[in-house]
Short mmCIF file of C-alpha atoms in Angstrom, two decimals:
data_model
loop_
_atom_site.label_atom_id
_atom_site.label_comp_id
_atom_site.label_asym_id
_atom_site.label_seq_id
_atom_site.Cartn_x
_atom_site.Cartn_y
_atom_site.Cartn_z
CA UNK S 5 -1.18 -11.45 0.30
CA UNK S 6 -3.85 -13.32 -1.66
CA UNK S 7 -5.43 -14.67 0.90
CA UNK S 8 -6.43 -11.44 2.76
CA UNK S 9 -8.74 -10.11 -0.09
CA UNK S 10 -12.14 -9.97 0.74
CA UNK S 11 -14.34 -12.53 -0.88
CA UNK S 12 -15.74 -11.20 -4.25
CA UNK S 13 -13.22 -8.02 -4.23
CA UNK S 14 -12.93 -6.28 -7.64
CA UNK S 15 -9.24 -6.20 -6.69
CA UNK S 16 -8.57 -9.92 -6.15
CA UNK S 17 -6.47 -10.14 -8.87
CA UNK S 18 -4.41 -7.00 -9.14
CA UNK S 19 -1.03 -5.84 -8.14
CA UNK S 20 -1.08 -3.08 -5.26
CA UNK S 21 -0.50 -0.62 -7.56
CA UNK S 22 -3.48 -1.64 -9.84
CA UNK S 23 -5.69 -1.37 -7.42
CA UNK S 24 -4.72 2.08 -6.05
CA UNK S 25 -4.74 3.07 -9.47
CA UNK S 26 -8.02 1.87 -10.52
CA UNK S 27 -9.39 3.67 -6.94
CA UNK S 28 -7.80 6.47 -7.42
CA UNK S 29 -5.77 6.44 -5.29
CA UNK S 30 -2.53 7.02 -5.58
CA UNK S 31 -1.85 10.20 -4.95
CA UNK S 32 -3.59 9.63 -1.61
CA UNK S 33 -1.07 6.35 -1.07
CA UNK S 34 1.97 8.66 -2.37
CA UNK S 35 1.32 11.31 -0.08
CA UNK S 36 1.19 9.18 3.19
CA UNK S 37 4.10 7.38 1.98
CA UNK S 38 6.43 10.31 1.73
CA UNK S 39 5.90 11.28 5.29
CA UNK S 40 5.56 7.56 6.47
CA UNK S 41 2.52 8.01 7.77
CA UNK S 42 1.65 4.17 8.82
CA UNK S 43 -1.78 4.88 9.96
CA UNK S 44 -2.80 6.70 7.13
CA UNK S 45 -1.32 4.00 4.43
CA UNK S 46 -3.02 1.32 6.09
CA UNK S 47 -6.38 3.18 5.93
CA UNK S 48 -5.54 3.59 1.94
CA UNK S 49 -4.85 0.19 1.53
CA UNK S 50 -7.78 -0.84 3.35
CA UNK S 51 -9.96 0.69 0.97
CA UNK S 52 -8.28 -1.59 -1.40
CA UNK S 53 -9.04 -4.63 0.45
CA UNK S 54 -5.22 -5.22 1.55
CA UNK S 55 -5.44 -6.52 5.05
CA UNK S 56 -3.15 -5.64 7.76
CA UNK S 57 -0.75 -8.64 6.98
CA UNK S 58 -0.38 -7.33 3.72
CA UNK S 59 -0.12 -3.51 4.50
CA UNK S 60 2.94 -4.77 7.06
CA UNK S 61 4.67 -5.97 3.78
CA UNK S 62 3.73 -2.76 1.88
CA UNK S 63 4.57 -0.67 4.52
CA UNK S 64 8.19 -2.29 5.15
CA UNK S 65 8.96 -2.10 1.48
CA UNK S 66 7.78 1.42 1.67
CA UNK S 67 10.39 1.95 4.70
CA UNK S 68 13.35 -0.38 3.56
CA UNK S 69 13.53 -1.52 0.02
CA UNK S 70 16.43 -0.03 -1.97
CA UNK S 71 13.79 -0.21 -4.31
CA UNK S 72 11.43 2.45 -2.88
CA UNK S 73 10.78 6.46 -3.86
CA UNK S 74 9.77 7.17 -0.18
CA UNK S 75 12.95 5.64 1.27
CA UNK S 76 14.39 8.16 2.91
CA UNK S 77 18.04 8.46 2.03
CA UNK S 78 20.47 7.80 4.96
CA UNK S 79 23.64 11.27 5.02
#
């Protein structure tokens, strides 16, 4: 995911959470990511300098990772 930053980004070095946190943006991220609204996240993340190789990552993990708060829950 490094290599996607832009050159000279103030977020080069920070986690994707950093740097929606230091944009303020992560209530903007957490509300798109609830719904799974793809479109929207990856106009959040680009705002963050994430390129679309990177927002496919984020977005999976969003989707799939047992990890996640916006997986939805199988019944």
């Amino acid at each position: 995911m490094e290599n996607e930053n832009k050159p000279n980004s103030p977020y080069s070095a920070m986690t994707v959470n950093e740097r929606l946190f230091e944009a303020g943006l992560m209530e903007e991220f957490d509300k798109a990511a609830f719904v799974h609204d793809e479109a929207k996240i990856r106009e959040v993340l680009a705002k963050v300098d994430l390129g679309p190789e990177a927002a496919d990552k984020v977005i999976e993990w969003v989707k799939n990772s047992p990890h996640s708060m916006y997986r939805k829950k199988k019944a």
